[in-house]
Short mmCIF file of C-alpha atoms in Angstrom, two decimals:
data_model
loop_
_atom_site.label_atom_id
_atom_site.label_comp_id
_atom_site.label_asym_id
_atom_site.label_seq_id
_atom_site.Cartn_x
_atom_site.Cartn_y
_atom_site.Cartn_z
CA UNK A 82 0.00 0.00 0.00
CA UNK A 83 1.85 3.38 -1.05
CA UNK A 84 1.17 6.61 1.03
CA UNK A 85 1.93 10.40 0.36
CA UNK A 86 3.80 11.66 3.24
CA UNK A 87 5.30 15.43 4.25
CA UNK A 88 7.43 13.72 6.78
CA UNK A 89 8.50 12.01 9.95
CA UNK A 90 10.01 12.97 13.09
CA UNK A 91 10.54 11.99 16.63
CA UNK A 92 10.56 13.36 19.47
CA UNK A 93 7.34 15.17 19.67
CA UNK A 94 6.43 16.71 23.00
CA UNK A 95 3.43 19.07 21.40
CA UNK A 96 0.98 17.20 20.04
CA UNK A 97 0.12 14.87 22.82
CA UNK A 98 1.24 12.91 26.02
CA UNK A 99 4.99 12.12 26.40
CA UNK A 100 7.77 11.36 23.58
CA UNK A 101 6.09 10.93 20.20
CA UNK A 102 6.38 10.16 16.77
CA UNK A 103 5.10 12.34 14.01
CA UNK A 104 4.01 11.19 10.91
CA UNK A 105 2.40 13.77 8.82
CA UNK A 106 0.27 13.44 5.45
CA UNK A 107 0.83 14.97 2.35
CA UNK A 108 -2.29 16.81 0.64
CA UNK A 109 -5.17 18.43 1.85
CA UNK A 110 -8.62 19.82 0.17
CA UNK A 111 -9.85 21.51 3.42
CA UNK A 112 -7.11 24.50 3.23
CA UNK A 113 -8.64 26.15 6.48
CA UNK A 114 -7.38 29.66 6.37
CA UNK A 115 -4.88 30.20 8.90
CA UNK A 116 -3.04 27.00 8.41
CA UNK A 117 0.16 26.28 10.09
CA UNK A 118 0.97 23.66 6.94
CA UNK A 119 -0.11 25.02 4.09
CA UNK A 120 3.04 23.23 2.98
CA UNK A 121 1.40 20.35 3.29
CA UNK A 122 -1.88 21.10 1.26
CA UNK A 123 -0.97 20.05 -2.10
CA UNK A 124 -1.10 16.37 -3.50
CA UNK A 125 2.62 15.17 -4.84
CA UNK A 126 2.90 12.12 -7.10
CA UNK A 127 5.94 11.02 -4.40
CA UNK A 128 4.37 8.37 -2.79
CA UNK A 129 5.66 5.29 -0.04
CA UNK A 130 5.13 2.18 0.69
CA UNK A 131 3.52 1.91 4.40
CA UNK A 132 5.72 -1.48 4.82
CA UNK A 133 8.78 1.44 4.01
CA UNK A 134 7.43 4.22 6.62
CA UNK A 135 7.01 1.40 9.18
CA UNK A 136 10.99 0.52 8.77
CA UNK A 137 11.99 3.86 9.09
CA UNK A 138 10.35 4.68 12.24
CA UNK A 139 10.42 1.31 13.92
CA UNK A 140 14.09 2.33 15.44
CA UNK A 141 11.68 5.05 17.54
CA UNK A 142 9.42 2.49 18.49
CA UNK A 143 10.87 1.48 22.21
CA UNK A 144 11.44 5.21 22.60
CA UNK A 145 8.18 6.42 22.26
CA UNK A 146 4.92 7.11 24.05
CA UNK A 147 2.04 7.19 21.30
CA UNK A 148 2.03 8.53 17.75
CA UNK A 149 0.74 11.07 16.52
CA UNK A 150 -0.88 11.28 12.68
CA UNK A 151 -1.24 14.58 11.21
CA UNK A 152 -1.18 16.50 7.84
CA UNK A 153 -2.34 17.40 5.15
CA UNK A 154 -5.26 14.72 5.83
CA UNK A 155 -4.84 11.54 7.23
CA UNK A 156 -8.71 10.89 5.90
CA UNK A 157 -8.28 11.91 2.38
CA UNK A 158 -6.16 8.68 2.25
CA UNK A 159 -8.29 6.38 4.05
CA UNK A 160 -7.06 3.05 2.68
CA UNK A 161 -3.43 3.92 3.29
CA UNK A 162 -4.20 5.08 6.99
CA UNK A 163 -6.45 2.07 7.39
CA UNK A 164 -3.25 -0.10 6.59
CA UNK A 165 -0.45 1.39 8.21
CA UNK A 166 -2.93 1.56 11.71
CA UNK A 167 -3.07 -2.10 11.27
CA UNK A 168 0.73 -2.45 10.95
CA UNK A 169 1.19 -0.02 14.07
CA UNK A 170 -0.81 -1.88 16.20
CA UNK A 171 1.19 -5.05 15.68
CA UNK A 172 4.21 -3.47 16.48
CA UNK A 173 3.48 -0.58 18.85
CA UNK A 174 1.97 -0.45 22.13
CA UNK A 175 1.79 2.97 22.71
CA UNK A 176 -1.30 4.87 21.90
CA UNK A 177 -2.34 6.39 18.49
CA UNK A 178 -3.96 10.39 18.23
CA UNK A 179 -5.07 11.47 14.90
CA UNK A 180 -5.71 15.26 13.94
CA UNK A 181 -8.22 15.33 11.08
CA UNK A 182 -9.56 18.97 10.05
CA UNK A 183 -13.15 16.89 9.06
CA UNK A 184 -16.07 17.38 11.29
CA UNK A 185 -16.70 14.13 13.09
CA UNK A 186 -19.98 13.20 11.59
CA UNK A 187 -17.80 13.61 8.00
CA UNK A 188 -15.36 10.50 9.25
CA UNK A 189 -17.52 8.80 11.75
CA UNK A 190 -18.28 5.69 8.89
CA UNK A 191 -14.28 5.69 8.40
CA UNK A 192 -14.01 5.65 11.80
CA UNK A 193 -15.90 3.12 12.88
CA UNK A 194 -14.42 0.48 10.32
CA UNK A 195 -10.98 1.21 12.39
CA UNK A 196 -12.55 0.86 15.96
CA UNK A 197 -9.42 -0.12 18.17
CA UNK A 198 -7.08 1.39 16.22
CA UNK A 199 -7.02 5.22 17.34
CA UNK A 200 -7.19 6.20 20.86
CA UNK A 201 -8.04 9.62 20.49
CA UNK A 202 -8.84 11.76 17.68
CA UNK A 203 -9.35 15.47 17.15
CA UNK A 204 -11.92 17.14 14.69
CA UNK A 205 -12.73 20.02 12.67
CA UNK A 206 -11.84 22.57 10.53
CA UNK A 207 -9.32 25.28 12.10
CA UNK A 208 -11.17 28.38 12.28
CA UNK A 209 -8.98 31.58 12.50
CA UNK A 210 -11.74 33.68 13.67
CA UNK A 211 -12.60 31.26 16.73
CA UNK A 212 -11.23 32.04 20.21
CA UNK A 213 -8.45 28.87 21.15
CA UNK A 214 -8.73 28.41 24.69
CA UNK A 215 -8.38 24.63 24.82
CA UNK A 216 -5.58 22.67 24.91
CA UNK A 217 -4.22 20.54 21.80
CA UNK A 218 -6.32 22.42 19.47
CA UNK A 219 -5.75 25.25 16.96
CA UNK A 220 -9.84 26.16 17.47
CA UNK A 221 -11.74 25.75 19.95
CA UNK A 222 -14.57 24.46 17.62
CA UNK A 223 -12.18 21.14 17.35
CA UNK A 224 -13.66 18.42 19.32
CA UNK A 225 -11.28 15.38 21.21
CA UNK A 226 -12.59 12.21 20.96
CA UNK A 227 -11.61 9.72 23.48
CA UNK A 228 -12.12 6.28 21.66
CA UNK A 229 -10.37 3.54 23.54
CA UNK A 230 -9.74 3.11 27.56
CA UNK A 231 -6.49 4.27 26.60
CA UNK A 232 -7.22 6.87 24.71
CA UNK A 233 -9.48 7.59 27.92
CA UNK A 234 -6.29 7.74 30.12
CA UNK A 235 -3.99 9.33 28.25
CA UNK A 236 -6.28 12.37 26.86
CA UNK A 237 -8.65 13.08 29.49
CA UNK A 238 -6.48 15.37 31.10
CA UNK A 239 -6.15 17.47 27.87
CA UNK A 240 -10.13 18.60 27.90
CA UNK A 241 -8.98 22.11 29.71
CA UNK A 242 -7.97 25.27 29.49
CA UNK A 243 -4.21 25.94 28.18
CA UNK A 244 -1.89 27.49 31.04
CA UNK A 245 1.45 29.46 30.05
CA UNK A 246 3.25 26.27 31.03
CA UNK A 247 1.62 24.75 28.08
CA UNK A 248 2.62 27.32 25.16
CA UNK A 249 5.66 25.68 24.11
CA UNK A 250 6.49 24.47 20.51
CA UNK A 251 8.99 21.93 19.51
CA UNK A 252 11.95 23.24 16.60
CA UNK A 253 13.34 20.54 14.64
CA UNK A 254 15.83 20.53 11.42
CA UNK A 255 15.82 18.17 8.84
CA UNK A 256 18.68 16.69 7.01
CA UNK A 257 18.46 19.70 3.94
CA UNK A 258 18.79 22.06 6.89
CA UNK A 259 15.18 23.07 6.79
CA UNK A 260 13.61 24.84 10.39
CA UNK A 261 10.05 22.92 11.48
CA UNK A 262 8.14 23.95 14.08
CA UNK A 263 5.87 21.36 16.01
CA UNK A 264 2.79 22.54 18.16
CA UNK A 265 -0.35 24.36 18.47
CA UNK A 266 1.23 28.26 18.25
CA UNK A 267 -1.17 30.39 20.05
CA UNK A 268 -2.91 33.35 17.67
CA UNK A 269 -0.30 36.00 17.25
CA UNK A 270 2.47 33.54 17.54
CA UNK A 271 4.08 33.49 14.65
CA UNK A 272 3.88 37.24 13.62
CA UNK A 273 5.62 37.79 16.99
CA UNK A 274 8.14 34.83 15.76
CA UNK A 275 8.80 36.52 12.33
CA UNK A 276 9.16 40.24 14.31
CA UNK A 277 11.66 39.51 16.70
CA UNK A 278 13.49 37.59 13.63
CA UNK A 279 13.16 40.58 11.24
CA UNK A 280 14.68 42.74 14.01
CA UNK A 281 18.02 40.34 13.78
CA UNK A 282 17.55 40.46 10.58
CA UNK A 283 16.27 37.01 9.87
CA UNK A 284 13.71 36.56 7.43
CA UNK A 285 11.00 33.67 7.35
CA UNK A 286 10.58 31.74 4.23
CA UNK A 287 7.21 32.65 2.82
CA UNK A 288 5.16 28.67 2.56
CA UNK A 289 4.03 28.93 -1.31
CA UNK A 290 0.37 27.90 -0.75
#
């Protein structure tokens, strides 16, 4: 089964409980406005194999806490995430989150035909307008769904408010030298992030969407 990735990377400490791995989709038809990975937005013919993606993450897998499956949109490749949940449940005993920009009555059917395979999801569109109070969201409108017992105990505690202990982002570099930044930014974020660079006379790389 081939799949479109963006890319890979562990740790993760911002997008869920403990050490994590990140896999992240390529290609997206939702395009919320506002979007942190616009980058990841368009479809590329580049494609995987899941048994390949499995290999080169499976070093992380006695390292890490849960996964956690972003994009782009996990759901616009449903077959593909189907498979490689299957193949990280036979090899990974931590827990699996998914972010998915659908509403959860959009997925629900998809979801259902992979019951015991995600522990937690979260749902909806990112709205730029909406206040983001909540923790692991973008939007408040985004809805966690707890959908296994361990799901239950690992994401519970992440229905609340976010404190200033919890604005942190993760910065990673890749092996072309190129800057990622992992998280839920709070609004304002990165405009701060790209005046405090200007003033050291560091410019941000404008994301072609």
């Amino acid at each position: 089964m081939q799949i479109s990735l963006s890319r890979i990377h562990f740790p993760v400490t911002t997008l869920g409980p403990g050490k994590r791995i990140g896999i992240w989709f390529q290609g997206c038809s939702l395009r919320c406005k506002g979007c942190l990975s616009p980058d990841t937005w368009e479809s590329k013919a580049e494609s995987t194999s899941v048994d390949m993606l499995i290999q080169q993450i499976q070093p992380w897998f006695a390292f890490a806490d849960g996964i956690t499956i972003s994009g782009g949109e996990p759901f616009e490749q449903p077959e593909a995430l189907y498979v490689l949940l299957i193949a990280l449940r036979q090899q990974f005993a931590g827990d699996i989150f998914i972010y998915s920009g659908y509403h959860w009555d959009e997925i629900e059917p998809q979801v259902t035909k992979m019951s015991g395979l995600i522990d937690a999801l979260m749902s909806g569109r990112y709205q730029v307008e909406t206040t983001q109070s909540l923790m692991l969201r973008g939007s408040d409108d985004q809805q966690l769904h707890c959908l296994t017992a361990m799901g239950s105990a690992r994401f519970n505690v992440f229905d609340r408010n976010v404190n200033e202990e919890d604005k942190v982002l993760d910065l990673s570099m890749d092996n072309q030298g190129r800057i990622y930044l992992t998280g839920i930014p709070q609004k304002g974020d990165m405009a701060r992030l790209r005046e405090v660079l200007a003033q050291q006379d560091i410019q941000l790389k404008q994301i072609k969407r």
